[in-house]
Structures are given as structure tokens and as C-alpha cells.
């Protein structure tokens, strides 16, 4: 799949995120890279059997101080290679991208891993409402 085709899948998955979350996201860039760098995998103590689909970098909303303004955008990076290798078909790819976005957006909002897992479960059950 070309980068442009993958980015269209990302845009479709982002559109499935509930509007109240999309509207609350400010100063955040969603980027696509081919693969996670080896140094990042080492820093995260991920082994060869682990897969990294995405990464949030920035300061979660819950940790920002009053003087946080005028900062570079936070970033969500989606890694195309792992998504493509793990997806059975385009529908599976779209779901995988959507779940990764939900997870990383959850980090942006400062949600705990348990809270993110509950939201992901709702997404998998098809309760995601784009409005």
C-alpha cells in the first residue's frame, strides 16, 4: 500500500473517533512513519516479538501547567509497516489504525491504561459514534 493510501485509511479511522474527542484535540499532529526506529524499541524495552503500532509524544492535557502555550504540537506517530503486516485485509487495517489512534489520543487526554482499554473495548464492539 502506498503512503497516500495508508494516510487515507488514517483519515477514515480518525473520522470514526467520536466528535467530542476530535473537537477537543488542539495543537496535535498525526504523522505516519514506515517503521519504529530500533533505538525507540530499545528505549521502550520492546523485544523482537513485540509490535509497536503507534506512539504519542508530548505533554498530556492533565499534566500541562498554566504556561504551556506557544509549544510545538504534540505528535501521534502511526507506523505503517507493523499495521500492514498484522492486518488481514483493508477492513482489519482500518480497525487496527482506529484502535491505535484511540489509544494514543487517550494518552493525549491523560487517560490511564485501564480507561483506554475500556474505550478500545467499546470501539471493538462497534459502539464508536463519529458524531
Short mmCIF file of N, CA, C and O in Angstrom, two decimals:
data_model
loop_
_atom_site.label_atom_id
_atom_site.label_comp_id
_atom_site.label_asym_id
_atom_site.label_seq_id
_atom_site.Cartn_x
_atom_site.Cartn_y
_atom_site.Cartn_z
N UNK A 1 0.85 -1.17 0.00
CA UNK A 1 0.00 0.00 0.00
C UNK A 1 0.90 1.23 0.00
O UNK A 1 1.90 1.27 0.72
N UNK A 2 0.53 2.22 -0.78
CA UNK A 2 1.33 3.44 -0.82
C UNK A 2 1.09 4.25 0.45
O UNK A 2 0.12 4.03 1.18
N UNK A 3 1.97 5.21 0.70
CA UNK A 3 1.80 6.09 1.85
C UNK A 3 0.49 6.86 1.75
O UNK A 3 -0.25 7.00 2.73
N UNK A 4 0.17 7.34 0.57
CA UNK A 4 -1.07 8.10 0.38
C UNK A 4 -2.29 7.24 0.70
O UNK A 4 -3.22 7.70 1.38
N UNK A 5 -2.30 5.99 0.24
CA UNK A 5 -3.42 5.10 0.55
C UNK A 5 -3.53 4.85 2.06
O UNK A 5 -4.63 4.83 2.62
N UNK A 6 -2.39 4.65 2.70
CA UNK A 6 -2.39 4.44 4.14
C UNK A 6 -2.91 5.69 4.86
O UNK A 6 -3.71 5.59 5.79
N UNK A 7 -2.47 6.86 4.42
CA UNK A 7 -2.93 8.10 5.04
C UNK A 7 -4.44 8.29 4.86
O UNK A 7 -5.11 8.83 5.75
N UNK A 8 -5.00 7.82 3.76
CA UNK A 8 -6.46 7.85 3.59
C UNK A 8 -7.13 6.94 4.61
O UNK A 8 -8.19 7.28 5.15
N UNK A 9 -6.52 5.79 4.87
CA UNK A 9 -7.06 4.88 5.90
C UNK A 9 -7.00 5.56 7.27
O UNK A 9 -7.93 5.43 8.07
N UNK A 10 -5.93 6.29 7.53
CA UNK A 10 -5.80 7.03 8.80
C UNK A 10 -6.90 8.08 8.90
O UNK A 10 -7.55 8.22 9.95
N UNK A 11 -7.14 8.81 7.82
CA UNK A 11 -8.19 9.83 7.83
C UNK A 11 -9.57 9.21 8.08
O UNK A 11 -10.38 9.74 8.85
N UNK A 12 -9.84 8.06 7.46
CA UNK A 12 -11.11 7.35 7.68
C UNK A 12 -11.24 6.91 9.13
O UNK A 12 -12.29 7.04 9.74
N UNK A 13 -10.15 6.37 9.68
CA UNK A 13 -10.18 5.91 11.08
C UNK A 13 -10.36 7.09 12.02
O UNK A 13 -11.12 7.01 12.99
N UNK A 14 -9.69 8.21 11.74
CA UNK A 14 -9.82 9.40 12.58
C UNK A 14 -11.27 9.90 12.57
O UNK A 14 -11.79 10.34 13.60
N UNK A 15 -11.92 9.80 11.42
CA UNK A 15 -13.32 10.25 11.32
C UNK A 15 -14.24 9.39 12.18
O UNK A 15 -15.34 9.82 12.53
N UNK A 16 -13.80 8.17 12.54
CA UNK A 16 -14.64 7.31 13.37
C UNK A 16 -14.50 7.61 14.86
O UNK A 16 -15.27 7.08 15.66
N UNK A 17 -13.54 8.45 15.22
CA UNK A 17 -13.37 8.85 16.63
C UNK A 17 -14.53 9.79 16.98
O UNK A 17 -14.86 10.69 16.20
N UNK A 18 -15.16 9.60 18.12
CA UNK A 18 -16.28 10.49 18.48
C UNK A 18 -15.91 11.97 18.36
O UNK A 18 -14.83 12.38 18.76
N UNK A 19 -16.83 12.72 17.79
CA UNK A 19 -16.59 14.14 17.52
C UNK A 19 -16.16 14.92 18.76
O UNK A 19 -15.30 15.79 18.69
N UNK A 20 -16.72 14.59 19.92
CA UNK A 20 -16.36 15.35 21.12
C UNK A 20 -14.87 15.25 21.43
O UNK A 20 -14.28 16.18 21.96
N UNK A 21 -14.25 14.11 21.08
CA UNK A 21 -12.81 13.97 21.28
C UNK A 21 -12.04 14.69 20.19
O UNK A 21 -11.07 15.39 20.46
N UNK A 22 -12.48 14.53 18.95
CA UNK A 22 -11.80 15.20 17.84
C UNK A 22 -11.84 16.71 18.03
O UNK A 22 -10.84 17.39 17.80
N UNK A 23 -12.99 17.24 18.46
CA UNK A 23 -13.12 18.68 18.65
C UNK A 23 -12.25 19.20 19.80
O UNK A 23 -11.86 20.37 19.81
N UNK A 24 -11.96 18.35 20.76
CA UNK A 24 -11.16 18.76 21.92
C UNK A 24 -9.65 18.66 21.68
O UNK A 24 -8.86 19.12 22.50
N UNK A 25 -9.27 18.07 20.56
CA UNK A 25 -7.84 17.91 20.26
C UNK A 25 -7.32 19.21 19.65
O UNK A 25 -7.83 19.68 18.64
N UNK A 26 -6.30 19.77 20.29
CA UNK A 26 -5.69 21.00 19.80
C UNK A 26 -4.18 20.86 19.77
O UNK A 26 -3.59 20.24 20.65
N UNK A 27 -3.58 21.46 18.76
CA UNK A 27 -2.13 21.51 18.64
C UNK A 27 -1.51 20.11 18.69
O UNK A 27 -0.58 19.85 19.46
N UNK A 28 -2.07 19.22 17.88
CA UNK A 28 -1.55 17.85 17.81
C UNK A 28 -1.44 17.44 16.34
O UNK A 28 -2.36 17.70 15.55
N UNK A 29 -0.32 16.87 15.99
CA UNK A 29 -0.08 16.41 14.62
C UNK A 29 -0.15 14.89 14.58
O UNK A 29 0.38 14.23 15.47
N UNK A 30 -0.81 14.36 13.56
CA UNK A 30 -0.85 12.92 13.36
C UNK A 30 0.02 12.61 12.15
O UNK A 30 -0.25 13.09 11.05
N UNK A 31 1.08 11.85 12.40
CA UNK A 31 2.08 11.57 11.39
C UNK A 31 2.16 10.08 11.10
O UNK A 31 1.79 9.26 11.95
N UNK A 32 2.67 9.75 9.93
CA UNK A 32 2.88 8.35 9.55
C UNK A 32 4.36 8.16 9.25
O UNK A 32 4.96 8.96 8.52
N UNK A 33 4.94 7.12 9.83
CA UNK A 33 6.30 6.73 9.52
C UNK A 33 6.29 5.26 9.12
O UNK A 33 5.36 4.52 9.48
N UNK A 34 7.31 4.83 8.40
CA UNK A 34 7.37 3.45 7.93
C UNK A 34 7.46 2.45 9.08
O UNK A 34 6.64 1.55 9.19
N UNK A 35 8.46 2.60 9.91
CA UNK A 35 8.76 1.65 10.99
C UNK A 35 9.21 2.42 12.23
O UNK A 35 9.80 3.49 12.11
N UNK A 36 8.99 1.84 13.40
CA UNK A 36 9.56 2.46 14.60
C UNK A 36 11.08 2.29 14.59
O UNK A 36 11.58 1.21 14.25
N UNK A 37 11.81 3.34 14.93
CA UNK A 37 13.27 3.22 14.95
C UNK A 37 13.74 2.20 16.00
O UNK A 37 13.14 2.07 17.08
N UNK A 38 14.81 1.50 15.71
CA UNK A 38 15.35 0.48 16.62
C UNK A 38 15.68 1.08 17.98
O UNK A 38 15.45 0.46 19.02
N UNK A 39 16.20 2.31 18.00
CA UNK A 39 16.56 2.94 19.27
C UNK A 39 15.31 3.18 20.12
O UNK A 39 15.35 3.04 21.35
N UNK A 40 14.20 3.50 19.49
CA UNK A 40 12.94 3.68 20.22
C UNK A 40 12.48 2.36 20.83
O UNK A 40 12.08 2.30 22.00
N UNK A 41 12.54 1.29 20.06
CA UNK A 41 12.17 -0.03 20.56
C UNK A 41 13.05 -0.43 21.73
O UNK A 41 12.56 -0.97 22.73
N UNK A 42 14.35 -0.13 21.63
CA UNK A 42 15.26 -0.41 22.74
C UNK A 42 14.91 0.41 23.97
O UNK A 42 14.87 -0.10 25.08
N UNK A 43 14.66 1.72 23.76
CA UNK A 43 14.30 2.60 24.88
C UNK A 43 13.03 2.15 25.58
O UNK A 43 12.88 2.34 26.79
N UNK A 44 12.11 1.54 24.84
CA UNK A 44 10.84 1.09 25.40
C UNK A 44 10.91 -0.35 25.89
O UNK A 44 9.91 -0.91 26.31
N UNK A 45 12.11 -0.95 25.82
CA UNK A 45 12.32 -2.34 26.23
C UNK A 45 11.40 -3.30 25.49
O UNK A 45 10.87 -4.25 26.06
N UNK A 46 11.21 -3.06 24.19
CA UNK A 46 10.40 -3.94 23.36
C UNK A 46 11.31 -4.93 22.64
O UNK A 46 12.31 -4.54 22.04
N UNK A 47 10.94 -6.18 22.71
CA UNK A 47 11.73 -7.23 22.08
C UNK A 47 11.26 -7.53 20.68
O UNK A 47 10.32 -6.93 20.17
N UNK A 48 11.89 -8.51 20.03
CA UNK A 48 11.56 -8.85 18.64
C UNK A 48 10.14 -9.39 18.48
O UNK A 48 9.58 -9.32 17.38
N UNK A 49 9.55 -9.91 19.53
CA UNK A 49 8.18 -10.43 19.44
C UNK A 49 7.12 -9.36 19.72
O UNK A 49 5.93 -9.63 19.61
N UNK A 50 7.56 -8.15 20.11
CA UNK A 50 6.63 -7.05 20.40
C UNK A 50 6.39 -6.23 19.14
O UNK A 50 7.26 -6.14 18.27
N UNK A 51 5.22 -5.63 19.06
CA UNK A 51 4.88 -4.79 17.91
C UNK A 51 4.45 -3.42 18.41
O UNK A 51 3.62 -3.31 19.31
N UNK A 52 5.04 -2.39 17.84
CA UNK A 52 4.67 -1.02 18.17
C UNK A 52 3.94 -0.43 16.97
O UNK A 52 4.51 -0.27 15.90
N UNK A 53 2.66 -0.15 17.16
CA UNK A 53 1.82 0.39 16.09
C UNK A 53 1.81 1.91 16.07
O UNK A 53 1.60 2.52 15.03
N UNK A 54 1.98 2.52 17.23
CA UNK A 54 1.90 3.97 17.30
C UNK A 54 2.55 4.49 18.56
O UNK A 54 2.89 3.73 19.48
N UNK A 55 2.71 5.81 18.61
CA UNK A 55 3.38 6.45 19.74
C UNK A 55 2.84 7.86 19.90
O UNK A 55 2.69 8.60 18.92
N UNK A 56 2.55 8.22 21.14
CA UNK A 56 2.19 9.60 21.47
C UNK A 56 3.40 10.26 22.09
O UNK A 56 4.02 9.69 23.01
N UNK A 57 3.76 11.43 21.61
CA UNK A 57 4.83 12.22 22.24
C UNK A 57 4.28 13.60 22.51
O UNK A 57 3.65 14.21 21.66
N UNK A 58 4.50 14.07 23.71
CA UNK A 58 4.03 15.39 24.10
C UNK A 58 3.72 15.42 25.58
O UNK A 58 4.12 14.54 26.34
N UNK A 59 2.96 16.42 25.97
CA UNK A 59 2.55 16.58 27.35
C UNK A 59 1.04 16.37 27.43
O UNK A 59 0.28 17.14 26.84
N UNK A 60 0.61 15.31 28.12
CA UNK A 60 -0.84 15.08 28.24
C UNK A 60 -1.55 16.29 28.82
O UNK A 60 -0.98 17.04 29.62
N UNK A 61 -2.79 16.49 28.41
CA UNK A 61 -3.57 17.63 28.89
C UNK A 61 -3.60 17.71 30.41
O UNK A 61 -3.56 18.80 30.98
N UNK A 62 -3.67 16.57 31.07
CA UNK A 62 -3.77 16.54 32.53
C UNK A 62 -2.48 16.96 33.23
O UNK A 62 -2.49 17.20 34.43
N UNK A 63 -1.38 17.05 32.49
CA UNK A 63 -0.09 17.40 33.09
C UNK A 63 0.38 18.80 32.69
O UNK A 63 1.47 19.22 33.09
N UNK A 64 -0.40 19.50 31.93
CA UNK A 64 0.04 20.82 31.46
C UNK A 64 -0.12 21.88 32.53
O UNK A 64 -1.09 21.88 33.28
N UNK A 65 0.86 22.76 32.58
CA UNK A 65 0.84 23.89 33.50
C UNK A 65 0.23 25.10 32.81
O UNK A 65 0.05 25.11 31.58
N UNK A 66 -0.04 26.13 33.56
CA UNK A 66 -0.69 27.32 33.01
C UNK A 66 0.14 27.96 31.89
O UNK A 66 -0.40 28.55 30.98
N UNK A 67 1.44 27.83 31.90
CA UNK A 67 2.29 28.46 30.91
C UNK A 67 2.63 27.57 29.73
O UNK A 67 3.60 27.82 29.02
N UNK A 68 1.83 26.55 29.47
CA UNK A 68 2.15 25.59 28.41
C UNK A 68 2.01 26.16 27.00
O UNK A 68 2.57 25.63 26.07
N UNK A 69 1.29 27.24 26.82
CA UNK A 69 1.03 27.79 25.48
C UNK A 69 2.29 28.03 24.68
O UNK A 69 3.41 27.99 25.18
N UNK A 70 2.12 28.25 23.40
CA UNK A 70 3.22 28.54 22.49
C UNK A 70 4.21 27.37 22.38
O UNK A 70 5.40 27.58 22.21
N UNK A 71 3.72 26.16 22.50
CA UNK A 71 4.56 24.97 22.42
C UNK A 71 4.40 24.31 21.05
O UNK A 71 3.40 24.50 20.36
N UNK A 72 5.42 23.55 20.68
CA UNK A 72 5.31 22.76 19.46
C UNK A 72 4.17 21.76 19.61
O UNK A 72 3.83 21.36 20.73
N UNK A 73 3.58 21.33 18.50
CA UNK A 73 2.46 20.38 18.62
C UNK A 73 2.89 19.05 19.23
O UNK A 73 4.02 18.59 19.02
N UNK A 74 1.99 18.46 20.00
CA UNK A 74 2.16 17.07 20.41
C UNK A 74 2.07 16.24 19.12
O UNK A 74 1.55 16.72 18.11
N UNK A 75 2.53 14.99 19.20
CA UNK A 75 2.51 14.16 17.99
C UNK A 75 1.98 12.77 18.30
O UNK A 75 2.29 12.20 19.34
N UNK A 76 1.22 12.27 17.36
CA UNK A 76 0.86 10.86 17.34
C UNK A 76 1.49 10.32 16.06
O UNK A 76 1.23 10.83 14.97
N UNK A 77 2.35 9.32 16.24
CA UNK A 77 3.01 8.71 15.09
C UNK A 77 2.43 7.32 14.90
O UNK A 77 2.38 6.52 15.84
N UNK A 78 1.98 7.04 13.70
CA UNK A 78 1.49 5.71 13.34
C UNK A 78 2.54 5.06 12.44
O UNK A 78 3.05 5.70 11.52
N UNK A 79 2.86 3.80 12.75
CA UNK A 79 3.88 3.09 11.99
C UNK A 79 3.20 2.18 10.97
O UNK A 79 2.52 1.21 11.33
N UNK A 80 3.36 2.52 9.70
CA UNK A 80 2.66 1.84 8.62
C UNK A 80 3.04 0.37 8.50
O UNK A 80 2.17 -0.49 8.35
N UNK A 81 4.32 0.05 8.56
CA UNK A 81 4.78 -1.33 8.37
C UNK A 81 4.12 -2.31 9.32
O UNK A 81 3.55 -3.32 8.87
N UNK A 82 4.18 -2.08 10.63
CA UNK A 82 3.55 -3.02 11.55
C UNK A 82 2.04 -3.18 11.31
O UNK A 82 1.51 -4.29 11.39
N UNK A 83 1.37 -2.08 11.00
CA UNK A 83 -0.07 -2.16 10.72
C UNK A 83 -0.34 -3.05 9.52
O UNK A 83 -1.22 -3.91 9.56
N UNK A 84 0.41 -2.84 8.46
CA UNK A 84 0.18 -3.63 7.24
C UNK A 84 0.51 -5.11 7.45
O UNK A 84 -0.21 -5.97 6.96
N UNK A 85 1.58 -5.37 8.18
CA UNK A 85 1.97 -6.78 8.40
C UNK A 85 0.94 -7.53 9.24
O UNK A 85 0.73 -8.73 9.03
N UNK A 86 0.32 -6.86 10.18
CA UNK A 86 -0.60 -7.52 11.11
C UNK A 86 -2.04 -7.59 10.60
O UNK A 86 -2.82 -8.39 11.08
N UNK A 87 -2.40 -6.75 9.63
CA UNK A 87 -3.79 -6.69 9.15
C UNK A 87 -4.07 -7.80 8.14
O UNK A 87 -3.28 -8.06 7.24
N UNK A 88 -5.24 -8.42 8.29
CA UNK A 88 -5.65 -9.49 7.38
C UNK A 88 -6.17 -8.92 6.06
O UNK A 88 -6.03 -9.53 5.01
N UNK A 89 -6.80 -7.74 6.11
CA UNK A 89 -7.35 -7.09 4.92
C UNK A 89 -7.53 -5.60 5.22
O UNK A 89 -7.15 -5.13 6.30
N UNK A 90 -8.10 -4.86 4.26
CA UNK A 90 -8.23 -3.41 4.46
C UNK A 90 -9.16 -3.05 5.61
O UNK A 90 -8.92 -2.08 6.32
N UNK A 91 -10.23 -3.83 5.81
CA UNK A 91 -11.12 -3.56 6.94
C UNK A 91 -10.38 -3.76 8.26
O UNK A 91 -10.51 -2.95 9.19
N UNK A 92 -9.62 -4.83 8.35
CA UNK A 92 -8.84 -5.09 9.55
C UNK A 92 -7.80 -3.99 9.76
O UNK A 92 -7.56 -3.56 10.90
N UNK A 93 -7.21 -3.51 8.68
CA UNK A 93 -6.24 -2.42 8.76
C UNK A 93 -6.89 -1.17 9.33
O UNK A 93 -6.35 -0.52 10.22
N UNK A 94 -8.07 -0.82 8.83
CA UNK A 94 -8.78 0.37 9.30
C UNK A 94 -9.10 0.27 10.79
O UNK A 94 -8.92 1.22 11.54
N UNK A 95 -9.53 -0.91 11.23
CA UNK A 95 -9.83 -1.12 12.65
C UNK A 95 -8.56 -0.99 13.48
O UNK A 95 -8.55 -0.35 14.54
N UNK A 96 -7.47 -1.58 13.00
CA UNK A 96 -6.20 -1.51 13.72
C UNK A 96 -5.71 -0.07 13.85
O UNK A 96 -5.27 0.35 14.92
N UNK A 97 -5.81 0.68 12.77
CA UNK A 97 -5.42 2.09 12.81
C UNK A 97 -6.32 2.85 13.79
O UNK A 97 -5.84 3.65 14.60
N UNK A 98 -7.62 2.58 13.73
CA UNK A 98 -8.56 3.25 14.63
C UNK A 98 -8.26 2.96 16.08
O UNK A 98 -8.27 3.86 16.93
N UNK A 99 -7.98 1.70 16.39
CA UNK A 99 -7.66 1.33 17.76
C UNK A 99 -6.37 2.01 18.23
O UNK A 99 -6.29 2.50 19.36
N UNK A 100 -5.38 2.08 17.35
CA UNK A 100 -4.13 2.75 17.70
C UNK A 100 -4.37 4.23 17.94
O UNK A 100 -3.86 4.81 18.91
N UNK A 101 -5.17 4.86 17.08
CA UNK A 101 -5.49 6.27 17.29
C UNK A 101 -6.19 6.49 18.63
O UNK A 101 -5.84 7.41 19.37
N UNK A 102 -7.17 5.65 18.93
CA UNK A 102 -7.88 5.77 20.21
C UNK A 102 -6.88 5.67 21.37
O UNK A 102 -6.93 6.46 22.32
N UNK A 103 -5.99 4.71 21.28
CA UNK A 103 -5.02 4.51 22.35
C UNK A 103 -4.13 5.75 22.53
O UNK A 103 -3.96 6.25 23.64
N UNK A 104 -3.59 6.24 21.42
CA UNK A 104 -2.66 7.37 21.51
C UNK A 104 -3.39 8.67 21.87
O UNK A 104 -2.85 9.49 22.61
N UNK A 105 -4.59 8.85 21.36
CA UNK A 105 -5.39 10.02 21.74
C UNK A 105 -5.72 9.96 23.23
O UNK A 105 -5.73 10.98 23.93
N UNK A 106 -5.95 8.75 23.73
CA UNK A 106 -6.16 8.58 25.17
C UNK A 106 -4.98 9.09 25.97
O UNK A 106 -5.15 9.74 27.01
N UNK A 107 -3.76 8.81 25.50
CA UNK A 107 -2.57 9.33 26.19
C UNK A 107 -2.56 10.85 26.13
O UNK A 107 -2.20 11.50 27.13
N UNK A 108 -2.93 11.43 25.01
CA UNK A 108 -3.01 12.89 24.88
C UNK A 108 -3.94 13.48 25.94
O UNK A 108 -3.63 14.50 26.56
N UNK A 109 -5.08 12.82 26.17
CA UNK A 109 -6.03 13.31 27.16
C UNK A 109 -5.65 12.93 28.59
O UNK A 109 -6.34 13.30 29.53
N UNK A 110 -4.56 12.19 28.75
CA UNK A 110 -4.10 11.84 30.09
C UNK A 110 -4.84 10.68 30.72
O UNK A 110 -4.82 10.51 31.94
N UNK A 111 -5.50 9.85 29.90
CA UNK A 111 -6.24 8.71 30.43
C UNK A 111 -5.29 7.60 30.88
O UNK A 111 -4.20 7.44 30.32
N UNK A 112 -5.72 6.82 31.85
CA UNK A 112 -4.94 5.68 32.32
C UNK A 112 -5.05 4.54 31.30
O UNK A 112 -5.96 4.53 30.46
N UNK A 113 -4.17 3.57 31.42
CA UNK A 113 -4.22 2.39 30.53
C UNK A 113 -5.56 1.67 30.69
O UNK A 113 -6.13 1.21 29.71
N UNK A 114 -6.08 1.58 31.93
CA UNK A 114 -7.38 0.93 32.15
C UNK A 114 -8.50 1.68 31.44
O UNK A 114 -9.37 1.07 30.82
N UNK A 115 -8.49 3.01 31.54
CA UNK A 115 -9.51 3.81 30.87
C UNK A 115 -9.42 3.64 29.35
O UNK A 115 -10.44 3.51 28.67
N UNK A 116 -8.21 3.63 28.83
CA UNK A 116 -8.00 3.46 27.39
C UNK A 116 -8.50 2.08 26.95
O UNK A 116 -9.16 1.95 25.93
N UNK A 117 -8.20 1.05 27.73
CA UNK A 117 -8.65 -0.30 27.38
C UNK A 117 -10.17 -0.38 27.33
O UNK A 117 -10.73 -1.03 26.44
N UNK A 118 -10.87 0.29 28.26
CA UNK A 118 -12.34 0.29 28.23
C UNK A 118 -12.86 0.96 26.96
O UNK A 118 -13.80 0.48 26.33
N UNK A 119 -12.24 2.05 26.58
CA UNK A 119 -12.65 2.76 25.36
C UNK A 119 -12.38 1.89 24.13
O UNK A 119 -13.21 1.80 23.22
N UNK A 120 -11.24 1.21 24.11
CA UNK A 120 -10.91 0.32 22.99
C UNK A 120 -11.93 -0.82 22.89
O UNK A 120 -12.34 -1.19 21.78
N UNK A 121 -12.33 -1.36 24.02
CA UNK A 121 -13.33 -2.43 24.00
C UNK A 121 -14.64 -1.94 23.39
O UNK A 121 -15.28 -2.65 22.61
N UNK A 122 -15.05 -0.72 23.72
CA UNK A 122 -16.26 -0.16 23.12
C UNK A 122 -16.09 0.00 21.62
O UNK A 122 -17.00 -0.28 20.85
N UNK A 123 -14.90 0.44 21.20
CA UNK A 123 -14.62 0.60 19.78
C UNK A 123 -14.75 -0.74 19.06
O UNK A 123 -15.37 -0.84 18.01
N UNK A 124 -14.16 -1.80 19.66
CA UNK A 124 -14.22 -3.12 19.05
C UNK A 124 -15.65 -3.65 18.97
O UNK A 124 -16.00 -4.37 18.07
N UNK A 125 -16.48 -3.29 19.95
CA UNK A 125 -17.87 -3.75 19.93
C UNK A 125 -18.71 -2.92 18.96
O UNK A 125 -19.90 -3.17 18.83
N UNK A 126 -18.10 -1.93 18.33
CA UNK A 126 -18.81 -1.15 17.33
C UNK A 126 -19.65 -0.03 17.91
O UNK A 126 -20.56 0.47 17.24
N UNK A 127 -19.33 0.39 19.11
CA UNK A 127 -20.10 1.47 19.73
C UNK A 127 -19.51 2.84 19.42
O UNK A 127 -19.99 3.83 19.93
N UNK A 128 -18.46 2.87 18.59
CA UNK A 128 -17.88 4.15 18.23
C UNK A 128 -18.89 4.93 17.39
O UNK A 128 -19.42 4.43 16.42
N UNK A 129 -19.13 6.16 17.80
CA UNK A 129 -20.08 7.01 17.10
C UNK A 129 -19.35 8.27 16.65
O UNK A 129 -18.90 9.04 17.48
N UNK A 130 -19.21 8.48 15.35
CA UNK A 130 -18.42 9.62 14.87
C UNK A 130 -19.08 10.97 15.15
O UNK A 130 -18.51 11.98 14.88
N UNK A 131 -20.29 11.01 15.71
CA UNK A 131 -20.96 12.31 15.96
C UNK A 131 -21.15 12.57 17.37
O UNK A 131 -21.00 12.43 18.33
#
